[in-house]
Structure formats: C-alpha cells, structure tokens
Amino acid sequence: MPHARQYSPLDRVLINADRALRTLFGRPQTTERRNPAAGLQEAELRDDQRKHVARLMRVNHTGEVCAQALYQGQALTARLPETRQRMERSAQEENDHLAWCEQRLEELGDRKSLLNPFWYAGSFAMGAAAGLAGDKWSLGFVVETERQVESHLDEHLEQIPAQDEKSRTILEQMKADEVRHAQIAKATGGVDLPAPIRAAMKLTSRVMTRTVYWI
C-alpha cells in the first residue's frame, strides 16, 4: 500500500488558498451527492415570498461559506492527522450544501452575498485560532457551530412557505448533516465551550444573518 502524501506547511497554505478561491468565486470540490431537491416541482410563489425565500437562501449560502472557512482554518492548524482528516471531510460535505444553496439561488433569480469574502476571512481566522487552541477545543468549536446552525435552519424552515418543497428539502438535508457533524465532533473529544465564547459566536451569527439578508 502506498503511503499517503505528506504535505508541507507551505503546501497546506497553497491548498487552502485554492479552496478559498473555489469557495468564493468558483466551484468547490463536493462529495458529488445528488441535490436532494432535484426533480421536485417549482412552487408557485408570490413575488414577495420568492424574494424573501431567496434572501433566506442567500443567508444560508453565506453560512456555508463561513462553515467552509471554519473547517479549512481548523484543518490547517489541527495537531492530530485524524482530526485534520475529519475537518477536511466535513468541509467537503459542507461544499455540498454550498452548491445546493447556490443552485437554489439561481433558480430563484437572486445572487450570492457581496460580503462573502469578508465573512470567509473572518471565519477562517476563527477556525485557525480554534485549531491552535488544541484539538479538543477545535472539535468543541465544531459542536457549538453546528448546534447554532441547526437552530438557525429551524428558524428558516418556519419561514419558508409550505408549498416551496425545493427550498425546504435542501434545508432539511443540511440540518441532518449538521446534526451528524456535531455528534461526530462530540464523540471524538469535543468539549463544551465557555459561555462567553458561545455568546460571542451567537452575536457574530446574528450580525452575519442580518447584513447578508440585504447585501
């Protein structure tokens, strides 16, 4: 069996730069899972409903940009190879969400957020800092992030019109994946983050959702 290639720190920096460009401006590498909404009929929506759903999907798309950046930052600074591999696999699955949200935005006739580069940079820095703090804290950061994303998706599912099965199906699959990511991170050593950090994460998420809804 051939040995897995060992990447130098410079290699990893270049790889992360490539992934950042793909996430923000191109087509990131996915797991090739089928879009769960493929084949579903487009719903009849009023103009105001369509606009609101599109803005919600834009927020979800930016949330996946942030998740991608967090995982890449954590993978870059993770100390154990096993932890790095988990982060990279989770990042690839988050790319599925990114692709699904982007496709839904196109179907709804709307655009991605203009603030995505800003949020990617900030999230990458947070992920790298979590990785430097140690793998148990990095995994704990994943647990808390996914819990907050799950709550955020529940709020959006309540707001999406009942007849919009395409958007609803995408968000439900995303939620299932986020729950699984949190469970894996917890089971492999993630610890509970201090209350001030959890509060700061919620505040940052609130600022992101409110700005990206409009911009």
Short mmCIF file of N, CA, C and O in Angstrom, two decimals, residues 37-157:
data_model
loop_
_atom_site.label_atom_id
_atom_site.label_comp_id
_atom_site.label_asym_id
_atom_site.label_seq_id
_atom_site.Cartn_x
_atom_site.Cartn_y
_atom_site.Cartn_z
N ALA A 37 -33.18 18.26 -3.74
CA ALA A 37 -34.36 18.88 -4.34
C ALA A 37 -34.48 18.59 -5.83
O ALA A 37 -35.44 19.04 -6.47
N ALA A 38 -33.55 17.85 -6.39
CA ALA A 38 -33.59 17.54 -7.82
C ALA A 38 -34.86 16.77 -8.14
O ALA A 38 -35.21 15.80 -7.46
N GLY A 39 -35.55 17.20 -9.17
CA GLY A 39 -36.76 16.50 -9.59
C GLY A 39 -38.03 17.03 -8.98
O GLY A 39 -39.12 16.68 -9.43
N LEU A 40 -37.92 17.86 -7.95
CA LEU A 40 -39.12 18.44 -7.33
C LEU A 40 -39.64 19.60 -8.18
O LEU A 40 -38.86 20.32 -8.80
N GLN A 41 -40.92 19.78 -8.16
CA GLN A 41 -41.54 20.84 -8.95
C GLN A 41 -41.34 22.20 -8.27
O GLN A 41 -41.35 22.31 -7.05
N GLU A 42 -41.16 23.22 -9.10
CA GLU A 42 -41.04 24.58 -8.59
C GLU A 42 -42.40 25.04 -8.08
O GLU A 42 -43.42 24.83 -8.73
N ALA A 43 -42.41 25.67 -6.91
CA ALA A 43 -43.65 26.12 -6.30
C ALA A 43 -44.10 27.45 -6.89
O ALA A 43 -43.29 28.24 -7.38
N GLU A 44 -45.40 27.67 -6.84
CA GLU A 44 -45.96 28.96 -7.23
C GLU A 44 -45.84 29.89 -6.02
O GLU A 44 -46.49 29.69 -5.00
N LEU A 45 -45.00 30.91 -6.14
CA LEU A 45 -44.77 31.85 -5.05
C LEU A 45 -45.11 33.26 -5.50
O LEU A 45 -44.86 33.63 -6.65
N ARG A 46 -45.66 34.05 -4.57
CA ARG A 46 -45.85 35.46 -4.85
C ARG A 46 -44.48 36.13 -4.92
O ARG A 46 -43.48 35.59 -4.42
N ASP A 47 -44.41 37.29 -5.53
CA ASP A 47 -43.14 37.99 -5.68
C ASP A 47 -42.47 38.25 -4.33
O ASP A 47 -41.26 38.08 -4.18
N ASP A 48 -43.28 38.66 -3.33
CA ASP A 48 -42.70 38.93 -2.01
C ASP A 48 -42.21 37.65 -1.35
O ASP A 48 -41.19 37.65 -0.66
N GLN A 49 -42.92 36.54 -1.55
CA GLN A 49 -42.47 35.26 -0.99
C GLN A 49 -41.18 34.80 -1.65
O GLN A 49 -40.25 34.36 -0.97
N ARG A 50 -41.13 34.90 -2.97
CA ARG A 50 -39.93 34.49 -3.70
C ARG A 50 -38.72 35.31 -3.26
O ARG A 50 -37.63 34.77 -3.06
N LYS A 51 -38.91 36.61 -3.09
CA LYS A 51 -37.82 37.48 -2.68
C LYS A 51 -37.34 37.12 -1.27
O LYS A 51 -36.13 37.06 -1.02
N HIS A 52 -38.27 36.85 -0.37
CA HIS A 52 -37.91 36.50 1.00
C HIS A 52 -37.17 35.16 1.05
O HIS A 52 -36.13 35.04 1.72
N VAL A 53 -37.68 34.16 0.33
CA VAL A 53 -37.02 32.85 0.30
C VAL A 53 -35.62 32.98 -0.29
O VAL A 53 -34.66 32.38 0.22
N ALA A 54 -35.48 33.77 -1.34
CA ALA A 54 -34.16 33.95 -1.96
C ALA A 54 -33.18 34.57 -0.98
O ALA A 54 -32.01 34.17 -0.91
N ARG A 55 -33.65 35.55 -0.21
CA ARG A 55 -32.77 36.18 0.76
C ARG A 55 -32.40 35.22 1.88
O ARG A 55 -31.26 35.23 2.37
N LEU A 56 -33.33 34.37 2.27
CA LEU A 56 -33.01 33.35 3.27
C LEU A 56 -31.97 32.37 2.73
O LEU A 56 -31.02 31.98 3.44
N MET A 57 -32.12 31.97 1.47
CA MET A 57 -31.15 31.06 0.87
C MET A 57 -29.80 31.73 0.70
O MET A 57 -28.75 31.07 0.78
N ARG A 58 -29.79 33.05 0.47
CA ARG A 58 -28.52 33.78 0.41
C ARG A 58 -27.82 33.73 1.77
O ARG A 58 -26.61 33.53 1.85
N VAL A 59 -28.60 33.90 2.83
CA VAL A 59 -28.04 33.80 4.17
C VAL A 59 -27.47 32.41 4.40
O VAL A 59 -26.37 32.24 4.95
N ASN A 60 -28.22 31.38 3.99
CA ASN A 60 -27.74 30.01 4.16
C ASN A 60 -26.48 29.74 3.33
O ASN A 60 -25.58 29.03 3.78
N HIS A 61 -26.43 30.32 2.14
CA HIS A 61 -25.24 30.16 1.31
C HIS A 61 -24.03 30.76 2.00
O HIS A 61 -22.96 30.15 2.08
N THR A 62 -24.18 31.97 2.53
CA THR A 62 -23.06 32.61 3.24
C THR A 62 -22.70 31.83 4.49
O THR A 62 -21.52 31.72 4.85
N GLY A 63 -23.71 31.26 5.15
CA GLY A 63 -23.42 30.42 6.31
C GLY A 63 -22.55 29.24 5.93
O GLY A 63 -21.65 28.85 6.70
N GLU A 64 -22.77 28.67 4.76
CA GLU A 64 -21.94 27.57 4.30
C GLU A 64 -20.55 28.04 3.88
O GLU A 64 -19.56 27.30 4.01
N VAL A 65 -20.45 29.26 3.36
CA VAL A 65 -19.13 29.85 3.09
C VAL A 65 -18.35 29.95 4.39
O VAL A 65 -17.16 29.61 4.47
N CYS A 66 -19.03 30.41 5.45
CA CYS A 66 -18.39 30.53 6.76
C CYS A 66 -17.99 29.17 7.30
O CYS A 66 -16.89 29.00 7.85
N ALA A 67 -18.88 28.18 7.15
CA ALA A 67 -18.57 26.83 7.63
C ALA A 67 -17.37 26.26 6.91
O ALA A 67 -16.48 25.64 7.52
N GLN A 68 -17.31 26.48 5.59
CA GLN A 68 -16.16 26.02 4.82
C GLN A 68 -14.88 26.64 5.34
O GLN A 68 -13.86 25.97 5.53
N ALA A 69 -14.92 27.96 5.58
CA ALA A 69 -13.74 28.66 6.08
C ALA A 69 -13.33 28.17 7.47
O ALA A 69 -12.14 27.98 7.76
N LEU A 70 -14.31 27.95 8.33
CA LEU A 70 -14.01 27.45 9.68
C LEU A 70 -13.30 26.10 9.61
O LEU A 70 -12.28 25.89 10.27
N TYR A 71 -13.85 25.19 8.83
CA TYR A 71 -13.25 23.86 8.74
C TYR A 71 -11.86 23.91 8.12
O TYR A 71 -10.95 23.19 8.55
N GLN A 72 -11.68 24.74 7.11
CA GLN A 72 -10.37 24.83 6.48
C GLN A 72 -9.35 25.43 7.44
O GLN A 72 -8.19 24.99 7.49
N GLY A 73 -9.76 26.44 8.19
CA GLY A 73 -8.86 27.02 9.18
C GLY A 73 -8.48 26.03 10.26
O GLY A 73 -7.31 25.94 10.67
N GLN A 74 -9.46 25.25 10.69
CA GLN A 74 -9.19 24.24 11.72
C GLN A 74 -8.31 23.12 11.18
O GLN A 74 -7.41 22.64 11.88
N ALA A 75 -8.56 22.70 9.96
CA ALA A 75 -7.74 21.64 9.36
C ALA A 75 -6.29 22.08 9.21
O ALA A 75 -5.35 21.29 9.38
N LEU A 76 -6.09 23.37 8.91
CA LEU A 76 -4.74 23.89 8.71
C LEU A 76 -3.92 23.83 9.99
O LEU A 76 -2.71 23.55 9.96
N THR A 77 -4.57 24.06 11.14
CA THR A 77 -3.83 24.15 12.41
C THR A 77 -4.06 22.96 13.34
O THR A 77 -3.51 22.93 14.44
N ALA A 78 -4.87 21.97 12.90
CA ALA A 78 -5.11 20.79 13.74
C ALA A 78 -3.80 20.06 14.01
O ALA A 78 -2.94 19.97 13.14
N ARG A 79 -3.66 19.53 15.21
CA ARG A 79 -2.40 18.88 15.59
C ARG A 79 -2.37 17.40 15.22
O ARG A 79 -1.31 16.86 14.88
N LEU A 80 -3.50 16.72 15.32
CA LEU A 80 -3.53 15.30 15.02
C LEU A 80 -4.01 15.06 13.59
O LEU A 80 -4.98 15.68 13.15
N PRO A 81 -3.35 14.16 12.85
CA PRO A 81 -3.77 13.88 11.47
C PRO A 81 -5.23 13.42 11.39
O PRO A 81 -5.94 13.77 10.45
N GLU A 82 -5.69 12.64 12.40
CA GLU A 82 -7.07 12.16 12.39
C GLU A 82 -8.05 13.32 12.46
O GLU A 82 -9.08 13.33 11.78
N THR A 83 -7.72 14.31 13.30
CA THR A 83 -8.59 15.47 13.42
C THR A 83 -8.61 16.26 12.12
O THR A 83 -9.66 16.72 11.66
N ARG A 84 -7.43 16.41 11.52
CA ARG A 84 -7.35 17.14 10.25
C ARG A 84 -8.19 16.45 9.17
O ARG A 84 -8.90 17.10 8.41
N GLN A 85 -8.14 15.13 9.12
CA GLN A 85 -8.91 14.38 8.12
C GLN A 85 -10.41 14.56 8.34
O GLN A 85 -11.17 14.70 7.37
N ARG A 86 -10.84 14.55 9.61
CA ARG A 86 -12.26 14.76 9.90
C ARG A 86 -12.70 16.14 9.44
O ARG A 86 -13.79 16.31 8.89
N MET A 87 -11.88 17.15 9.72
CA MET A 87 -12.21 18.51 9.33
C MET A 87 -12.32 18.62 7.81
O MET A 87 -13.23 19.27 7.28
N GLU A 88 -11.38 18.01 7.10
CA GLU A 88 -11.38 18.09 5.64
C GLU A 88 -12.58 17.38 5.05
O GLU A 88 -13.18 17.85 4.07
N ARG A 89 -12.98 16.24 5.63
CA ARG A 89 -14.16 15.52 5.14
C ARG A 89 -15.42 16.34 5.41
O ARG A 89 -16.28 16.47 4.53
N SER A 90 -15.52 16.91 6.61
CA SER A 90 -16.69 17.74 6.92
C SER A 90 -16.75 18.95 6.00
O SER A 90 -17.83 19.35 5.56
N ALA A 91 -15.59 19.53 5.70
CA ALA A 91 -15.55 20.69 4.81
C ALA A 91 -16.08 20.31 3.43
O ALA A 91 -16.81 21.08 2.79
N GLN A 92 -15.73 19.12 2.96
CA GLN A 92 -16.20 18.69 1.65
C GLN A 92 -17.72 18.50 1.65
O GLN A 92 -18.40 18.84 0.69
N GLU A 93 -18.26 17.97 2.75
CA GLU A 93 -19.71 17.81 2.83
C GLU A 93 -20.40 19.16 2.91
O GLU A 93 -21.50 19.34 2.38
N GLU A 94 -19.77 20.14 3.58
CA GLU A 94 -20.33 21.48 3.61
C GLU A 94 -20.36 22.08 2.20
O GLU A 94 -21.22 22.91 1.89
N ASN A 95 -19.42 21.67 1.36
CA ASN A 95 -19.43 22.15 -0.03
C ASN A 95 -20.66 21.66 -0.79
O ASN A 95 -21.14 22.34 -1.71
N ASP A 96 -21.18 20.48 -0.42
CA ASP A 96 -22.44 20.04 -1.00
C ASP A 96 -23.53 21.07 -0.71
O ASP A 96 -24.29 21.46 -1.59
N HIS A 97 -23.59 21.49 0.55
CA HIS A 97 -24.59 22.49 0.95
C HIS A 97 -24.38 23.79 0.16
O HIS A 97 -25.35 24.43 -0.27
N LEU A 98 -23.14 24.16 0.01
CA LEU A 98 -22.81 25.39 -0.72
C LEU A 98 -23.34 25.32 -2.15
O LEU A 98 -23.96 26.27 -2.65
N ALA A 99 -23.11 24.19 -2.80
CA ALA A 99 -23.56 24.01 -4.19
C ALA A 99 -25.08 24.01 -4.28
O ALA A 99 -25.67 24.60 -5.19
N TRP A 100 -25.73 23.32 -3.33
CA TRP A 100 -27.20 23.26 -3.35
C TRP A 100 -27.81 24.65 -3.15
O TRP A 100 -28.76 25.01 -3.83
N CYS A 101 -27.27 25.41 -2.20
CA CYS A 101 -27.79 26.75 -1.94
C CYS A 101 -27.57 27.66 -3.15
O CYS A 101 -28.45 28.46 -3.50
N GLU A 102 -26.40 27.55 -3.77
CA GLU A 102 -26.13 28.39 -4.94
C GLU A 102 -27.08 28.05 -6.08
O GLU A 102 -27.60 28.95 -6.76
N GLN A 103 -27.33 26.76 -6.30
CA GLN A 103 -28.25 26.36 -7.35
C GLN A 103 -29.66 26.88 -7.06
O GLN A 103 -30.35 27.36 -7.97
N ARG A 104 -30.07 26.82 -5.80
CA ARG A 104 -31.41 27.31 -5.45
C ARG A 104 -31.49 28.82 -5.63
O ARG A 104 -32.53 29.33 -6.08
N LEU A 105 -30.44 29.53 -5.30
CA LEU A 105 -30.42 30.97 -5.52
C LEU A 105 -30.60 31.30 -7.00
O LEU A 105 -31.35 32.21 -7.37
N GLU A 106 -29.92 30.55 -7.85
CA GLU A 106 -30.04 30.77 -9.29
C GLU A 106 -31.47 30.51 -9.76
O GLU A 106 -32.02 31.25 -10.59
N GLU A 107 -32.08 29.46 -9.23
CA GLU A 107 -33.46 29.13 -9.60
C GLU A 107 -34.43 30.23 -9.17
O GLU A 107 -35.43 30.49 -9.85
N LEU A 108 -34.13 30.87 -8.04
CA LEU A 108 -34.99 31.93 -7.52
C LEU A 108 -34.66 33.29 -8.14
O LEU A 108 -35.33 34.28 -7.84
N GLY A 109 -33.64 33.32 -8.99
CA GLY A 109 -33.28 34.55 -9.67
C GLY A 109 -32.59 35.58 -8.81
O GLY A 109 -32.73 36.79 -9.04
N ASP A 110 -31.83 35.12 -7.83
CA ASP A 110 -31.13 36.06 -6.95
C ASP A 110 -29.63 35.76 -6.97
O ASP A 110 -29.17 34.85 -7.66
N ARG A 111 -28.87 36.53 -6.21
CA ARG A 111 -27.41 36.46 -6.24
C ARG A 111 -26.85 36.08 -4.87
O ARG A 111 -27.54 36.12 -3.85
N LYS A 112 -25.57 35.75 -4.89
CA LYS A 112 -24.84 35.49 -3.65
C LYS A 112 -24.53 36.82 -2.95
O LYS A 112 -24.57 37.88 -3.57
N SER A 113 -24.17 36.74 -1.68
CA SER A 113 -23.86 37.95 -0.93
C SER A 113 -22.55 38.57 -1.40
O SER A 113 -21.57 37.87 -1.67
N LEU A 114 -22.54 39.90 -1.47
CA LEU A 114 -21.31 40.61 -1.81
C LEU A 114 -20.30 40.60 -0.66
O LEU A 114 -19.14 40.94 -0.85
N LEU A 115 -20.76 40.21 0.52
CA LEU A 115 -19.90 40.21 1.71
C LEU A 115 -19.19 38.88 1.95
O LEU A 115 -18.48 38.74 2.94
N ASN A 116 -19.35 37.92 1.06
CA ASN A 116 -18.78 36.59 1.29
C ASN A 116 -17.27 36.60 1.54
O ASN A 116 -16.79 35.88 2.43
N PRO A 117 -16.46 37.38 0.78
CA PRO A 117 -15.01 37.38 1.08
C PRO A 117 -14.70 37.84 2.51
O PRO A 117 -13.82 37.27 3.16
N PHE A 118 -15.43 38.84 2.98
CA PHE A 118 -15.23 39.32 4.35
C PHE A 118 -15.54 38.23 5.37
O PHE A 118 -14.76 37.99 6.30
N TRP A 119 -16.68 37.57 5.20
CA TRP A 119 -17.07 36.55 6.16
C TRP A 119 -16.18 35.31 6.06
O TRP A 119 -15.92 34.65 7.07
N TYR A 120 -15.70 34.99 4.87
CA TYR A 120 -14.77 33.86 4.74
C TYR A 120 -13.49 34.14 5.53
O TYR A 120 -13.02 33.28 6.29
N ALA A 121 -12.93 35.33 5.35
CA ALA A 121 -11.67 35.67 6.02
C ALA A 121 -11.82 35.62 7.54
O ALA A 121 -10.97 35.05 8.25
N GLY A 122 -12.91 36.19 8.04
CA GLY A 122 -13.11 36.19 9.49
C GLY A 122 -13.32 34.79 10.03
O GLY A 122 -12.78 34.44 11.10
N SER A 123 -14.07 33.98 9.33
CA SER A 123 -14.34 32.62 9.79
C SER A 123 -13.10 31.75 9.73
O SER A 123 -12.86 30.91 10.60
N PHE A 124 -12.29 31.95 8.68
CA PHE A 124 -11.04 31.18 8.58
C PHE A 124 -10.13 31.50 9.76
O PHE A 124 -9.53 30.59 10.36
N ALA A 125 -10.05 32.77 10.12
CA ALA A 125 -9.21 33.17 11.25
C ALA A 125 -9.71 32.54 12.55
O ALA A 125 -8.93 32.06 13.38
N MET A 126 -11.04 32.51 12.74
CA MET A 126 -11.61 31.90 13.93
C MET A 126 -11.32 30.41 13.97
O MET A 126 -10.98 29.85 15.02
N GLY A 127 -11.45 29.75 12.82
CA GLY A 127 -11.18 28.32 12.77
C GLY A 127 -9.72 28.00 13.05
O GLY A 127 -9.42 27.06 13.79
N ALA A 128 -8.82 28.79 12.49
CA ALA A 128 -7.39 28.57 12.72
C ALA A 128 -7.04 28.77 14.19
O ALA A 128 -6.25 28.02 14.76
N ALA A 129 -7.65 29.79 14.81
CA ALA A 129 -7.40 30.05 16.23
C ALA A 129 -7.90 28.89 17.08
O ALA A 129 -7.25 28.47 18.05
N ALA A 130 -9.07 28.34 16.73
CA ALA A 130 -9.61 27.20 17.46
C ALA A 130 -8.68 26.00 17.33
O ALA A 130 -8.45 25.26 18.30
N GLY A 131 -8.14 25.79 16.13
CA GLY A 131 -7.21 24.68 15.93
C GLY A 131 -5.95 24.83 16.74
O GLY A 131 -5.42 23.86 17.30
N LEU A 132 -5.45 26.06 16.83
CA LEU A 132 -4.23 26.32 17.62
C LEU A 132 -4.46 26.09 19.10
O LEU A 132 -3.53 25.75 19.84
N ALA A 133 -5.71 26.28 19.56
CA ALA A 133 -6.02 26.10 20.98
C ALA A 133 -5.96 24.64 21.39
O ALA A 133 -5.85 24.33 22.58
N GLY A 134 -5.99 23.74 20.43
CA GLY A 134 -5.95 22.31 20.73
C GLY A 134 -7.13 21.59 20.10
O GLY A 134 -8.20 22.17 19.90
N ASP A 135 -6.93 20.31 19.80
CA ASP A 135 -7.95 19.57 19.06
C ASP A 135 -9.27 19.44 19.83
O ASP A 135 -10.34 19.49 19.23
N LYS A 136 -9.21 19.29 21.15
CA LYS A 136 -10.47 19.14 21.89
C LYS A 136 -11.29 20.43 21.84
O LYS A 136 -12.52 20.40 21.77
N TRP A 137 -10.60 21.58 21.82
CA TRP A 137 -11.31 22.86 21.72
C TRP A 137 -11.79 23.09 20.29
O TRP A 137 -12.87 23.65 20.06
N SER A 138 -10.98 22.65 19.33
CA SER A 138 -11.37 22.78 17.94
C SER A 138 -12.63 21.96 17.65
O SER A 138 -13.57 22.44 17.00
N LEU A 139 -12.66 20.74 18.16
CA LEU A 139 -13.84 19.89 17.99
C LEU A 139 -15.03 20.46 18.74
O LEU A 139 -16.17 20.40 18.28
N GLY A 140 -14.77 21.05 19.92
CA GLY A 140 -15.84 21.70 20.67
C GLY A 140 -16.42 22.88 19.91
O GLY A 140 -17.61 23.16 19.98
N PHE A 141 -15.56 23.57 19.19
CA PHE A 141 -15.99 24.69 18.36
C PHE A 141 -16.92 24.20 17.25
O PHE A 141 -17.92 24.84 16.93
N VAL A 142 -16.60 23.03 16.69
CA VAL A 142 -17.46 22.44 15.67
C VAL A 142 -18.83 22.11 16.26
O VAL A 142 -19.87 22.40 15.66
N VAL A 143 -18.82 21.50 17.44
CA VAL A 143 -20.08 21.14 18.10
C VAL A 143 -20.98 22.36 18.27
O VAL A 143 -22.16 22.34 17.90
N GLU A 144 -20.42 23.43 18.83
CA GLU A 144 -21.21 24.63 19.08
C GLU A 144 -21.66 25.29 17.78
O GLU A 144 -22.80 25.76 17.66
N THR A 145 -20.76 25.33 16.79
CA THR A 145 -21.12 25.91 15.50
C THR A 145 -22.29 25.17 14.88
O THR A 145 -23.27 25.78 14.41
N GLU A 146 -22.23 23.85 14.88
CA GLU A 146 -23.29 23.07 14.25
C GLU A 146 -24.60 23.18 15.01
O GLU A 146 -25.69 23.18 14.42
N ARG A 147 -24.53 23.29 16.33
CA ARG A 147 -25.76 23.48 17.12
C ARG A 147 -26.42 24.80 16.76
O ARG A 147 -27.65 24.87 16.63
N GLN A 148 -25.61 25.85 16.61
CA GLN A 148 -26.18 27.14 16.27
C GLN A 148 -26.73 27.14 14.85
O GLN A 148 -27.77 27.76 14.57
N VAL A 149 -26.05 26.45 13.94
CA VAL A 149 -26.55 26.35 12.56
C VAL A 149 -27.87 25.58 12.54
O VAL A 149 -28.81 25.95 11.82
N GLU A 150 -27.97 24.53 13.33
CA GLU A 150 -29.22 23.76 13.41
C GLU A 150 -30.38 24.66 13.85
O GLU A 150 -31.47 24.63 13.26
N SER A 151 -30.14 25.47 14.87
CA SER A 151 -31.17 26.39 15.35
C SER A 151 -31.55 27.40 14.28
O SER A 151 -32.73 27.71 14.06
N HIS A 152 -30.54 27.89 13.59
CA HIS A 152 -30.73 28.87 12.52
C HIS A 152 -31.56 28.27 11.38
O HIS A 152 -32.47 28.90 10.85
N LEU A 153 -31.30 27.02 11.02
CA LEU A 153 -32.05 26.35 9.96
C LEU A 153 -33.50 26.13 10.38
O LEU A 153 -34.41 26.24 9.55
N ASP A 154 -33.72 25.82 11.65
CA ASP A 154 -35.09 25.65 12.14
C ASP A 154 -35.89 26.94 11.96
O ASP A 154 -37.07 26.91 11.58
N GLU A 155 -35.26 28.08 12.23
CA GLU A 155 -35.93 29.36 12.07
C GLU A 155 -36.31 29.60 10.61
O GLU A 155 -37.41 30.08 10.31
N HIS A 156 -35.42 29.24 9.70
CA HIS A 156 -35.71 29.44 8.28
C HIS A 156 -36.79 28.48 7.79
O HIS A 156 -37.63 28.87 6.96
N LEU A 157 -36.78 27.25 8.29
CA LEU A 157 -37.79 26.28 7.89
C LEU A 157 -39.19 26.76 8.30
O LEU A 157 -40.17 26.47 7.61
#
